[in-house]
């Protein structure tokens, strides 16, 4: 772990739902104490509008985010890599902390399902912050 600000990378296939929600929560709850990256193995055209709506309900705006292509550089600079269903597409570097979060893919789901995914993502982000010894802000 880096002594100053840890870097966390969230990776899913399209970088349009789960990873964007996780990045939004981590940015918000860490209040800048964590460098946050997100990417996808096959990025979509836009962030899932239902995910944007679900996050907006909690006052977190991810509408301006754009899905990004996963690069080896993003993995290389990260202290923690959280994968969400990208399987073997994720590059592996020794010495990195990897976690795989099994979460329902919100693609094509209604708001009720996406809210459940959002709430599960938030709980996991809060646990991640605790494991990094970064206090979560209220939000």
PDB file of N, CA, C and O in Angstrom, residues 57-136:
ATOM      1  N   UNK A  57     -30.156   9.594  -6.766  1.00  0.00           N
ATOM      2  CA  UNK A  57     -31.063   9.537  -5.618  1.00  0.00           C
ATOM      3  C   UNK A  57     -30.330   9.746  -4.305  1.00  0.00           C
ATOM      4  O   UNK A  57     -30.910  10.195  -3.328  1.00  0.00           O
ATOM      5  N   UNK A  58     -29.044   9.416  -4.278  1.00  0.00           N
ATOM      6  CA  UNK A  58     -28.217   9.575  -3.079  1.00  0.00           C
ATOM      7  C   UNK A  58     -27.330  10.819  -3.154  1.00  0.00           C
ATOM      8  O   UNK A  58     -26.443  11.012  -2.324  1.00  0.00           O
ATOM      9  N   UNK A  59     -27.545  11.633  -4.180  1.00  0.00           N
ATOM     10  CA  UNK A  59     -26.781  12.866  -4.315  1.00  0.00           C
ATOM     11  C   UNK A  59     -25.397  12.697  -4.912  1.00  0.00           C
ATOM     12  O   UNK A  59     -24.542  13.564  -4.766  1.00  0.00           O
ATOM     13  N   UNK A  60     -25.169  11.563  -5.588  1.00  0.00           N
ATOM     14  CA  UNK A  60     -23.862  11.327  -6.216  1.00  0.00           C
ATOM     15  C   UNK A  60     -24.053  11.361  -7.729  1.00  0.00           C
ATOM     16  O   UNK A  60     -24.818  10.576  -8.288  1.00  0.00           O
ATOM     17  N   UNK A  61     -23.359  12.284  -8.375  1.00  0.00           N
ATOM     18  CA  UNK A  61     -23.520  12.500  -9.807  1.00  0.00           C
ATOM     19  C   UNK A  61     -22.440  11.751 -10.593  1.00  0.00           C
ATOM     20  O   UNK A  61     -21.261  12.086 -10.506  1.00  0.00           O
ATOM     21  N   UNK A  62     -22.861  10.730 -11.337  1.00  0.00           N
ATOM     22  CA  UNK A  62     -21.916  10.030 -12.218  1.00  0.00           C
ATOM     23  C   UNK A  62     -22.285  10.246 -13.683  1.00  0.00           C
ATOM     24  O   UNK A  62     -21.758   9.597 -14.573  1.00  0.00           O
ATOM     25  N   UNK A  63     -23.212  11.192 -13.935  1.00  0.00           N
ATOM     26  CA  UNK A  63     -23.703  11.434 -15.296  1.00  0.00           C
ATOM     27  C   UNK A  63     -22.601  11.895 -16.248  1.00  0.00           C
ATOM     28  O   UNK A  63     -22.648  11.605 -17.444  1.00  0.00           O
ATOM     29  N   UNK A  64     -21.602  12.589 -15.723  1.00  0.00           N
ATOM     30  CA  UNK A  64     -20.533  13.110 -16.577  1.00  0.00           C
ATOM     31  C   UNK A  64     -19.422  12.118 -16.862  1.00  0.00           C
ATOM     32  O   UNK A  64     -18.484  12.418 -17.604  1.00  0.00           O
ATOM     33  N   UNK A  65     -19.512  10.924 -16.282  1.00  0.00           N
ATOM     34  CA  UNK A  65     -18.467   9.922 -16.487  1.00  0.00           C
ATOM     35  C   UNK A  65     -18.613   9.265 -17.856  1.00  0.00           C
ATOM     36  O   UNK A  65     -19.698   9.202 -18.419  1.00  0.00           O
ATOM     37  N   UNK A  66     -17.506   8.770 -18.366  1.00  0.00           N
ATOM     38  CA  UNK A  66     -17.487   8.096 -19.667  1.00  0.00           C
ATOM     39  C   UNK A  66     -16.772   6.752 -19.501  1.00  0.00           C
ATOM     40  O   UNK A  66     -15.718   6.702 -18.883  1.00  0.00           O
ATOM     41  N   UNK A  67     -17.359   5.657 -20.026  1.00  0.00           N
ATOM     42  CA  UNK A  67     -16.652   4.369 -19.953  1.00  0.00           C
ATOM     43  C   UNK A  67     -15.263   4.455 -20.581  1.00  0.00           C
ATOM     44  O   UNK A  67     -15.091   5.091 -21.625  1.00  0.00           O
ATOM     45  N   UNK A  68     -14.289   3.841 -19.910  1.00  0.00           N
ATOM     46  CA  UNK A  68     -12.904   3.868 -20.376  1.00  0.00           C
ATOM     47  C   UNK A  68     -12.398   2.450 -20.600  1.00  0.00           C
ATOM     48  O   UNK A  68     -12.801   1.532 -19.909  1.00  0.00           O
ATOM     49  N   UNK A  69     -11.479   2.303 -21.523  1.00  0.00           N
ATOM     50  CA  UNK A  69     -10.858   1.013 -21.841  1.00  0.00           C
ATOM     51  C   UNK A  69      -9.807   0.689 -20.791  1.00  0.00           C
ATOM     52  O   UNK A  69      -8.977   1.525 -20.434  1.00  0.00           O
ATOM     53  N   UNK A  70      -9.853  -0.526 -20.300  1.00  0.00           N
ATOM     54  CA  UNK A  70      -8.871  -0.995 -19.329  1.00  0.00           C
ATOM     55  C   UNK A  70      -7.488  -1.022 -19.974  1.00  0.00           C
ATOM     56  O   UNK A  70      -7.320  -1.531 -21.075  1.00  0.00           O
ATOM     57  N   UNK A  71      -6.502  -0.488 -19.255  1.00  0.00           N
ATOM     58  CA  UNK A  71      -5.121  -0.512 -19.747  1.00  0.00           C
ATOM     59  C   UNK A  71      -4.228  -1.148 -18.685  1.00  0.00           C
ATOM     60  O   UNK A  71      -4.543  -1.125 -17.489  1.00  0.00           O
ATOM     61  N   UNK A  72      -3.124  -1.702 -19.127  1.00  0.00           N
ATOM     62  CA  UNK A  72      -2.151  -2.250 -18.181  1.00  0.00           C
ATOM     63  C   UNK A  72      -1.607  -1.158 -17.277  1.00  0.00           C
ATOM     64  O   UNK A  72      -1.320  -1.410 -16.115  1.00  0.00           O
ATOM     65  N   UNK A  73      -1.480   0.067 -17.807  1.00  0.00           N
ATOM     66  CA  UNK A  73      -0.975   1.172 -16.989  1.00  0.00           C
ATOM     67  C   UNK A  73      -1.880   1.441 -15.801  1.00  0.00           C
ATOM     68  O   UNK A  73      -1.402   1.704 -14.695  1.00  0.00           O
ATOM     69  N   UNK A  74      -3.208   1.389 -16.015  1.00  0.00           N
ATOM     70  CA  UNK A  74      -4.152   1.632 -14.915  1.00  0.00           C
ATOM     71  C   UNK A  74      -3.964   0.589 -13.821  1.00  0.00           C
ATOM     72  O   UNK A  74      -3.995   0.909 -12.634  1.00  0.00           O
ATOM     73  N   UNK A  75      -3.745  -0.662 -14.217  1.00  0.00           N
ATOM     74  CA  UNK A  75      -3.518  -1.722 -13.228  1.00  0.00           C
ATOM     75  C   UNK A  75      -2.174  -1.506 -12.539  1.00  0.00           C
ATOM     76  O   UNK A  75      -2.064  -1.621 -11.316  1.00  0.00           O
ATOM     77  N   UNK A  76      -1.172  -1.149 -13.314  1.00  0.00           N
ATOM     78  CA  UNK A  76       0.185  -0.987 -12.779  1.00  0.00           C
ATOM     79  C   UNK A  76       0.233   0.084 -11.687  1.00  0.00           C
ATOM     80  O   UNK A  76       0.921  -0.091 -10.678  1.00  0.00           O
ATOM     81  N   UNK A  77      -0.486   1.200 -11.856  1.00  0.00           N
ATOM     82  CA  UNK A  77      -0.422   2.302 -10.883  1.00  0.00           C
ATOM     83  C   UNK A  77      -1.350   2.100  -9.692  1.00  0.00           C
ATOM     84  O   UNK A  77      -1.310   2.870  -8.743  1.00  0.00           O
ATOM     85  N   UNK A  78      -2.174   1.061  -9.726  1.00  0.00           N
ATOM     86  CA  UNK A  78      -3.161   0.851  -8.660  1.00  0.00           C
ATOM     87  C   UNK A  78      -2.607  -0.017  -7.534  1.00  0.00           C
ATOM     88  O   UNK A  78      -1.855  -0.953  -7.766  1.00  0.00           O
ATOM     89  N   UNK A  79      -3.019   0.322  -6.320  1.00  0.00           N
ATOM     90  CA  UNK A  79      -2.676  -0.481  -5.150  1.00  0.00           C
ATOM     91  C   UNK A  79      -3.675  -1.623  -4.984  1.00  0.00           C
ATOM     92  O   UNK A  79      -3.318  -2.709  -4.557  1.00  0.00           O
ATOM     93  N   UNK A  80      -4.940  -1.335  -5.307  1.00  0.00           N
ATOM     94  CA  UNK A  80      -6.019  -2.309  -5.168  1.00  0.00           C
ATOM     95  C   UNK A  80      -6.772  -2.360  -6.493  1.00  0.00           C
ATOM     96  O   UNK A  80      -7.115  -1.320  -7.060  1.00  0.00           O
ATOM     97  N   UNK A  81      -7.023  -3.567  -6.988  1.00  0.00           N
ATOM     98  CA  UNK A  81      -7.789  -3.766  -8.217  1.00  0.00           C
ATOM     99  C   UNK A  81      -9.032  -4.578  -7.851  1.00  0.00           C
ATOM    100  O   UNK A  81      -8.922  -5.703  -7.373  1.00  0.00           O
ATOM    101  N   UNK A  82     -10.199  -3.979  -8.065  1.00  0.00           N
ATOM    102  CA  UNK A  82     -11.472  -4.636  -7.777  1.00  0.00           C
ATOM    103  C   UNK A  82     -12.101  -5.019  -9.110  1.00  0.00           C
ATOM    104  O   UNK A  82     -12.399  -4.141  -9.926  1.00  0.00           O
ATOM    105  N   UNK A  83     -12.278  -6.307  -9.328  1.00  0.00           N
ATOM    106  CA  UNK A  83     -12.910  -6.767 -10.569  1.00  0.00           C
ATOM    107  C   UNK A  83     -14.359  -7.142 -10.289  1.00  0.00           C
ATOM    108  O   UNK A  83     -14.704  -7.569  -9.189  1.00  0.00           O
ATOM    109  N   UNK A  84     -15.180  -6.958 -11.295  1.00  0.00           N
ATOM    110  CA  UNK A  84     -16.612  -7.215 -11.193  1.00  0.00           C
ATOM    111  C   UNK A  84     -17.071  -7.925 -12.452  1.00  0.00           C
ATOM    112  O   UNK A  84     -17.737  -7.346 -13.302  1.00  0.00           O
ATOM    113  N   UNK A  85     -16.642  -9.158 -12.604  1.00  0.00           N
ATOM    114  CA  UNK A  85     -17.117  -9.929 -13.741  1.00  0.00           C
ATOM    115  C   UNK A  85     -16.353  -9.750 -15.034  1.00  0.00           C
ATOM    116  O   UNK A  85     -16.875 -10.036 -16.095  1.00  0.00           O
ATOM    117  N   UNK A  86     -15.109  -9.285 -14.971  1.00  0.00           N
ATOM    118  CA  UNK A  86     -14.362  -9.167 -16.227  1.00  0.00           C
ATOM    119  C   UNK A  86     -13.519 -10.408 -16.497  1.00  0.00           C
ATOM    120  O   UNK A  86     -12.890 -10.526 -17.536  1.00  0.00           O
ATOM    121  N   UNK A  87     -13.503 -11.336 -15.555  1.00  0.00           N
ATOM    122  CA  UNK A  87     -12.842 -12.621 -15.767  1.00  0.00           C
ATOM    123  C   UNK A  87     -11.381 -12.506 -16.125  1.00  0.00           C
ATOM    124  O   UNK A  87     -10.628 -11.763 -15.516  1.00  0.00           O
ATOM    125  N   UNK A  88     -10.981 -13.254 -17.149  1.00  0.00           N
ATOM    126  CA  UNK A  88      -9.569 -13.314 -17.544  1.00  0.00           C
ATOM    127  C   UNK A  88      -9.108 -12.081 -18.305  1.00  0.00           C
ATOM    128  O   UNK A  88      -7.947 -11.985 -18.675  1.00  0.00           O
ATOM    129  N   UNK A  89     -10.020 -11.150 -18.585  1.00  0.00           N
ATOM    130  CA  UNK A  89      -9.650  -9.939 -19.311  1.00  0.00           C
ATOM    131  C   UNK A  89      -8.764  -9.013 -18.486  1.00  0.00           C
ATOM    132  O   UNK A  89      -8.143  -8.122 -19.017  1.00  0.00           O
ATOM    133  N   UNK A  90      -8.755  -9.198 -17.170  1.00  0.00           N
ATOM    134  CA  UNK A  90      -8.021  -8.288 -16.306  1.00  0.00           C
ATOM    135  C   UNK A  90      -6.561  -8.687 -16.215  1.00  0.00           C
ATOM    136  O   UNK A  90      -6.257  -9.822 -15.863  1.00  0.00           O
ATOM    137  N   UNK A  91      -5.646  -7.761 -16.539  1.00  0.00           N
ATOM    138  CA  UNK A  91      -4.230  -8.076 -16.397  1.00  0.00           C
ATOM    139  C   UNK A  91      -3.879  -8.297 -14.932  1.00  0.00           C
ATOM    140  O   UNK A  91      -4.476  -7.696 -14.054  1.00  0.00           O
ATOM    141  N   UNK A  92      -2.915  -9.158 -14.689  1.00  0.00           N
ATOM    142  CA  UNK A  92      -2.502  -9.471 -13.322  1.00  0.00           C
ATOM    143  C   UNK A  92      -1.063  -9.038 -13.129  1.00  0.00           C
ATOM    144  O   UNK A  92      -0.201  -9.366 -13.932  1.00  0.00           O
ATOM    145  N   UNK A  93      -0.822  -8.292 -12.065  1.00  0.00           N
ATOM    146  CA  UNK A  93       0.536  -7.902 -11.702  1.00  0.00           C
ATOM    147  C   UNK A  93       0.813  -8.378 -10.286  1.00  0.00           C
ATOM    148  O   UNK A  93       0.030  -8.098  -9.378  1.00  0.00           O
ATOM    149  N   UNK A  94       1.914  -9.100 -10.067  1.00  0.00           N
ATOM    150  CA  UNK A  94       2.264  -9.546  -8.722  1.00  0.00           C
ATOM    151  C   UNK A  94       2.401  -8.347  -7.781  1.00  0.00           C
ATOM    152  O   UNK A  94       2.813  -7.272  -8.194  1.00  0.00           O
ATOM    153  N   UNK A  95       2.022  -8.563  -6.539  1.00  0.00           N
ATOM    154  CA  UNK A  95       2.170  -7.513  -5.540  1.00  0.00           C
ATOM    155  C   UNK A  95       0.973  -6.598  -5.404  1.00  0.00           C
ATOM    156  O   UNK A  95       0.944  -5.752  -4.515  1.00  0.00           O
ATOM    157  N   UNK A  96       0.007  -6.734  -6.280  1.00  0.00           N
ATOM    158  CA  UNK A  96      -1.214  -5.933  -6.191  1.00  0.00           C
ATOM    159  C   UNK A  96      -2.227  -6.668  -5.331  1.00  0.00           C
ATOM    160  O   UNK A  96      -2.244  -7.893  -5.272  1.00  0.00           O
ATOM    161  N   UNK A  97      -3.085  -5.924  -4.689  1.00  0.00           N
ATOM    162  CA  UNK A  97      -4.199  -6.525  -3.964  1.00  0.00           C
ATOM    163  C   UNK A  97      -5.382  -6.615  -4.926  1.00  0.00           C
ATOM    164  O   UNK A  97      -5.810  -5.607  -5.493  1.00  0.00           O
ATOM    165  N   UNK A  98      -5.874  -7.830  -5.119  1.00  0.00           N
ATOM    166  CA  UNK A  98      -7.014  -8.056  -6.014  1.00  0.00           C
ATOM    167  C   UNK A  98      -8.208  -8.538  -5.217  1.00  0.00           C
ATOM    168  O   UNK A  98      -8.058  -9.350  -4.300  1.00  0.00           O
ATOM    169  N   UNK A  99      -9.378  -8.037  -5.548  1.00  0.00           N
ATOM    170  CA  UNK A  99     -10.636  -8.547  -5.009  1.00  0.00           C
ATOM    171  C   UNK A  99     -11.586  -8.712  -6.177  1.00  0.00           C
ATOM    172  O   UNK A  99     -11.597  -7.891  -7.097  1.00  0.00           O
ATOM    173  N   UNK A 100     -12.405  -9.764  -6.118  1.00  0.00           N
ATOM    174  CA  UNK A 100     -13.446  -9.937  -7.130  1.00  0.00           C
ATOM    175  C   UNK A 100     -14.790  -9.817  -6.432  1.00  0.00           C
ATOM    176  O   UNK A 100     -15.090 -10.588  -5.517  1.00  0.00           O
ATOM    177  N   UNK A 101     -15.551  -8.822  -6.835  1.00  0.00           N
ATOM    178  CA  UNK A 101     -16.875  -8.603  -6.249  1.00  0.00           C
ATOM    179  C   UNK A 101     -17.913  -9.187  -7.196  1.00  0.00           C
ATOM    180  O   UNK A 101     -18.078  -8.700  -8.320  1.00  0.00           O
ATOM    181  N   UNK A 102     -18.601 -10.217  -6.743  1.00  0.00           N
ATOM    182  CA  UNK A 102     -19.669 -10.803  -7.543  1.00  0.00           C
ATOM    183  C   UNK A 102     -20.932 -10.002  -7.301  1.00  0.00           C
ATOM    184  O   UNK A 102     -21.495 -10.017  -6.205  1.00  0.00           O
ATOM    185  N   UNK A 103     -21.326  -9.260  -8.322  1.00  0.00           N
ATOM    186  CA  UNK A 103     -22.493  -8.385  -8.244  1.00  0.00           C
ATOM    187  C   UNK A 103     -23.360  -8.597  -9.478  1.00  0.00           C
ATOM    188  O   UNK A 103     -22.850  -8.838 -10.568  1.00  0.00           O
ATOM    189  N   UNK A 104     -24.653  -8.456  -9.316  1.00  0.00           N
ATOM    190  CA  UNK A 104     -25.569  -8.513 -10.455  1.00  0.00           C
ATOM    191  C   UNK A 104     -25.214  -7.402 -11.438  1.00  0.00           C
ATOM    192  O   UNK A 104     -24.970  -6.262 -11.030  1.00  0.00           O
ATOM    193  N   UNK A 105     -25.183  -7.712 -12.718  1.00  0.00           N
ATOM    194  CA  UNK A 105     -24.928  -6.706 -13.747  1.00  0.00           C
ATOM    195  C   UNK A 105     -26.198  -5.872 -13.907  1.00  0.00           C
ATOM    196  O   UNK A 105     -27.253  -6.415 -14.230  1.00  0.00           O
ATOM    197  N   UNK A 106     -26.115  -4.556 -13.700  1.00  0.00           N
ATOM    198  CA  UNK A 106     -27.309  -3.727 -13.809  1.00  0.00           C
ATOM    199  C   UNK A 106     -27.770  -3.460 -15.246  1.00  0.00           C
ATOM    200  O   UNK A 106     -28.845  -2.896 -15.454  1.00  0.00           O
ATOM    201  N   UNK A 107     -26.987  -3.896 -16.236  1.00  0.00           N
ATOM    202  CA  UNK A 107     -27.357  -3.646 -17.637  1.00  0.00           C
ATOM    203  C   UNK A 107     -28.732  -4.250 -17.935  1.00  0.00           C
ATOM    204  O   UNK A 107     -28.979  -5.420 -17.662  1.00  0.00           O
ATOM    205  N   UNK A 108     -29.624  -3.429 -18.451  1.00  0.00           N
ATOM    206  CA  UNK A 108     -30.941  -3.890 -18.849  1.00  0.00           C
ATOM    207  C   UNK A 108     -31.905  -4.109 -17.699  1.00  0.00           C
ATOM    208  O   UNK A 108     -33.032  -4.566 -17.908  1.00  0.00           O
ATOM    209  N   UNK A 109     -31.477  -3.796 -16.479  1.00  0.00           N
ATOM    210  CA  UNK A 109     -32.322  -3.992 -15.302  1.00  0.00           C
ATOM    211  C   UNK A 109     -33.116  -2.726 -14.988  1.00  0.00           C
ATOM    212  O   UNK A 109     -32.710  -1.619 -15.337  1.00  0.00           O
ATOM    213  N   UNK A 110     -34.222  -2.908 -14.287  1.00  0.00           N
ATOM    214  CA  UNK A 110     -35.032  -1.778 -13.850  1.00  0.00           C
ATOM    215  C   UNK A 110     -34.431  -1.107 -12.628  1.00  0.00           C
ATOM    216  O   UNK A 110     -33.488  -1.616 -12.014  1.00  0.00           O
ATOM    217  N   UNK A 111     -35.017   0.010 -12.246  1.00  0.00           N
ATOM    218  CA  UNK A 111     -34.487   0.817 -11.151  1.00  0.00           C
ATOM    219  C   UNK A 111     -34.451   0.052  -9.826  1.00  0.00           C
ATOM    220  O   UNK A 111     -33.502   0.196  -9.060  1.00  0.00           O
ATOM    221  N   UNK A 112     -35.448  -0.781  -9.547  1.00  0.00           N
ATOM    222  CA  UNK A 112     -35.457  -1.510  -8.270  1.00  0.00           C
ATOM    223  C   UNK A 112     -34.248  -2.433  -8.146  1.00  0.00           C
ATOM    224  O   UNK A 112     -33.607  -2.482  -7.087  1.00  0.00           O
ATOM    225  N   UNK A 113     -33.916  -3.159  -9.215  1.00  0.00           N
ATOM    226  CA  UNK A 113     -32.749  -4.055  -9.192  1.00  0.00           C
ATOM    227  C   UNK A 113     -31.464  -3.240  -9.096  1.00  0.00           C
ATOM    228  O   UNK A 113     -30.558  -3.573  -8.331  1.00  0.00           O
ATOM    229  N   UNK A 114     -31.395  -2.144  -9.848  1.00  0.00           N
ATOM    230  CA  UNK A 114     -30.188  -1.315  -9.833  1.00  0.00           C
ATOM    231  C   UNK A 114     -29.980  -0.697  -8.445  1.00  0.00           C
ATOM    232  O   UNK A 114     -28.847  -0.591  -7.974  1.00  0.00           O
ATOM    233  N   UNK A 115     -31.060  -0.340  -7.761  1.00  0.00           N
ATOM    234  CA  UNK A 115     -30.929   0.176  -6.387  1.00  0.00           C
ATOM    235  C   UNK A 115     -30.315  -0.882  -5.473  1.00  0.00           C
ATOM    236  O   UNK A 115     -29.479  -0.563  -4.626  1.00  0.00           O
ATOM    237  N   UNK A 116     -30.731  -2.137  -5.630  1.00  0.00           N
ATOM    238  CA  UNK A 116     -30.164  -3.219  -4.813  1.00  0.00           C
ATOM    239  C   UNK A 116     -28.671  -3.371  -5.084  1.00  0.00           C
ATOM    240  O   UNK A 116     -27.878  -3.521  -4.153  1.00  0.00           O
ATOM    241  N   UNK A 117     -28.290  -3.325  -6.369  1.00  0.00           N
ATOM    242  CA  UNK A 117     -26.867  -3.414  -6.732  1.00  0.00           C
ATOM    243  C   UNK A 117     -26.120  -2.220  -6.142  1.00  0.00           C
ATOM    244  O   UNK A 117     -25.045  -2.370  -5.549  1.00  0.00           O
ATOM    245  N   UNK A 118     -26.703  -1.036  -6.290  1.00  0.00           N
ATOM    246  CA  UNK A 118     -26.080   0.193  -5.756  1.00  0.00           C
ATOM    247  C   UNK A 118     -25.827   0.060  -4.257  1.00  0.00           C
ATOM    248  O   UNK A 118     -24.739   0.375  -3.773  1.00  0.00           O
ATOM    249  N   UNK A 119     -26.816  -0.428  -3.519  1.00  0.00           N
ATOM    250  CA  UNK A 119     -26.673  -0.534  -2.068  1.00  0.00           C
ATOM    251  C   UNK A 119     -25.617  -1.569  -1.683  1.00  0.00           C
ATOM    252  O   UNK A 119     -24.865  -1.378  -0.725  1.00  0.00           O
ATOM    253  N   UNK A 120     -25.529  -2.668  -2.444  1.00  0.00           N
ATOM    254  CA  UNK A 120     -24.490  -3.674  -2.213  1.00  0.00           C
ATOM    255  C   UNK A 120     -23.110  -3.089  -2.518  1.00  0.00           C
ATOM    256  O   UNK A 120     -22.149  -3.315  -1.771  1.00  0.00           O
ATOM    257  N   UNK A 121     -23.011  -2.320  -3.597  1.00  0.00           N
ATOM    258  CA  UNK A 121     -21.742  -1.678  -3.955  1.00  0.00           C
ATOM    259  C   UNK A 121     -21.310  -0.734  -2.838  1.00  0.00           C
ATOM    260  O   UNK A 121     -20.151  -0.725  -2.422  1.00  0.00           O
ATOM    261  N   UNK A 122     -22.246   0.058  -2.335  1.00  0.00           N
ATOM    262  CA  UNK A 122     -21.901   1.000  -1.262  1.00  0.00           C
ATOM    263  C   UNK A 122     -21.360   0.259  -0.039  1.00  0.00           C
ATOM    264  O   UNK A 122     -20.343   0.664   0.544  1.00  0.00           O
ATOM    265  N   UNK A 123     -22.025  -0.823   0.368  1.00  0.00           N
ATOM    266  CA  UNK A 123     -21.577  -1.593   1.529  1.00  0.00           C
ATOM    267  C   UNK A 123     -20.164  -2.115   1.314  1.00  0.00           C
ATOM    268  O   UNK A 123     -19.318  -2.068   2.220  1.00  0.00           O
ATOM    269  N   UNK A 124     -19.885  -2.589   0.115  1.00  0.00           N
ATOM    270  CA  UNK A 124     -18.542  -3.111  -0.175  1.00  0.00           C
ATOM    271  C   UNK A 124     -17.495  -1.998  -0.188  1.00  0.00           C
ATOM    272  O   UNK A 124     -16.361  -2.193   0.254  1.00  0.00           O
ATOM    273  N   UNK A 125     -17.865  -0.826  -0.725  1.00  0.00           N
ATOM    274  CA  UNK A 125     -16.937   0.310  -0.737  1.00  0.00           C
ATOM    275  C   UNK A 125     -16.634   0.744   0.691  1.00  0.00           C
ATOM    276  O   UNK A 125     -15.481   1.059   1.019  1.00  0.00           O
ATOM    277  N   UNK A 126     -17.636   0.743   1.558  1.00  0.00           N
ATOM    278  CA  UNK A 126     -17.399   1.115   2.954  1.00  0.00           C
ATOM    279  C   UNK A 126     -16.440   0.132   3.623  1.00  0.00           C
ATOM    280  O   UNK A 126     -15.546   0.548   4.371  1.00  0.00           O
ATOM    281  N   UNK A 127     -16.584  -1.174   3.331  1.00  0.00           N
ATOM    282  CA  UNK A 127     -15.656  -2.172   3.876  1.00  0.00           C
ATOM    283  C   UNK A 127     -14.251  -1.964   3.305  1.00  0.00           C
ATOM    284  O   UNK A 127     -13.254  -2.112   4.018  1.00  0.00           O
ATOM    285  N   UNK A 128     -14.174  -1.636   2.024  1.00  0.00           N
ATOM    286  CA  UNK A 128     -12.882  -1.379   1.388  1.00  0.00           C
ATOM    287  C   UNK A 128     -12.188  -0.202   2.067  1.00  0.00           C
ATOM    288  O   UNK A 128     -10.999  -0.282   2.387  1.00  0.00           O
ATOM    289  N   UNK A 129     -12.927   0.874   2.307  1.00  0.00           N
ATOM    290  CA  UNK A 129     -12.340   2.032   2.982  1.00  0.00           C
ATOM    291  C   UNK A 129     -11.795   1.652   4.355  1.00  0.00           C
ATOM    292  O   UNK A 129     -10.691   2.048   4.721  1.00  0.00           O
ATOM    293  N   UNK A 130     -12.567   0.871   5.099  1.00  0.00           N
ATOM    294  CA  UNK A 130     -12.120   0.428   6.424  1.00  0.00           C
ATOM    295  C   UNK A 130     -10.829  -0.381   6.306  1.00  0.00           C
ATOM    296  O   UNK A 130      -9.904  -0.201   7.117  1.00  0.00           O
ATOM    297  N   UNK A 131     -10.737  -1.238   5.288  1.00  0.00           N
ATOM    298  CA  UNK A 131      -9.538  -2.064   5.126  1.00  0.00           C
ATOM    299  C   UNK A 131      -8.323  -1.236   4.720  1.00  0.00           C
ATOM    300  O   UNK A 131      -7.188  -1.652   4.926  1.00  0.00           O
ATOM    301  N   UNK A 132      -8.569  -0.074   4.144  1.00  0.00           N
ATOM    302  CA  UNK A 132      -7.475   0.837   3.749  1.00  0.00           C
ATOM    303  C   UNK A 132      -7.157   1.840   4.854  1.00  0.00           C
ATOM    304  O   UNK A 132      -6.315   2.723   4.660  1.00  0.00           O
ATOM    305  N   UNK A 133      -7.872   1.727   5.980  1.00  0.00           N
ATOM    306  CA  UNK A 133      -7.717   2.695   7.082  1.00  0.00           C
ATOM    307  C   UNK A 133      -8.015   4.121   6.638  1.00  0.00           C
ATOM    308  O   UNK A 133      -7.351   5.065   7.052  1.00  0.00           O
ATOM    309  N   UNK A 134      -9.016   4.249   5.767  1.00  0.00           N
ATOM    310  CA  UNK A 134      -9.471   5.570   5.317  1.00  0.00           C
ATOM    311  C   UNK A 134     -10.855   5.785   5.907  1.00  0.00           C
ATOM    312  O   UNK A 134     -11.771   4.995   5.639  1.00  0.00           O
ATOM    313  N   UNK A 135     -11.032   6.813   6.738  1.00  0.00           N
ATOM    314  CA  UNK A 135     -12.354   7.031   7.318  1.00  0.00           C
ATOM    315  C   UNK A 135     -13.356   7.449   6.238  1.00  0.00           C
ATOM    316  O   UNK A 135     -13.058   8.262   5.372  1.00  0.00           O
ATOM    317  N   UNK A 136     -14.551   6.853   6.297  1.00  0.00           N
ATOM    318  CA  UNK A 136     -15.621   7.202   5.355  1.00  0.00           C
ATOM    319  C   UNK A 136     -16.307   8.472   5.841  1.00  0.00           C
ATOM    320  O   UNK A 136     -16.561   8.625   7.022  1.00  0.00           O
TER     321      UNK A 136
END
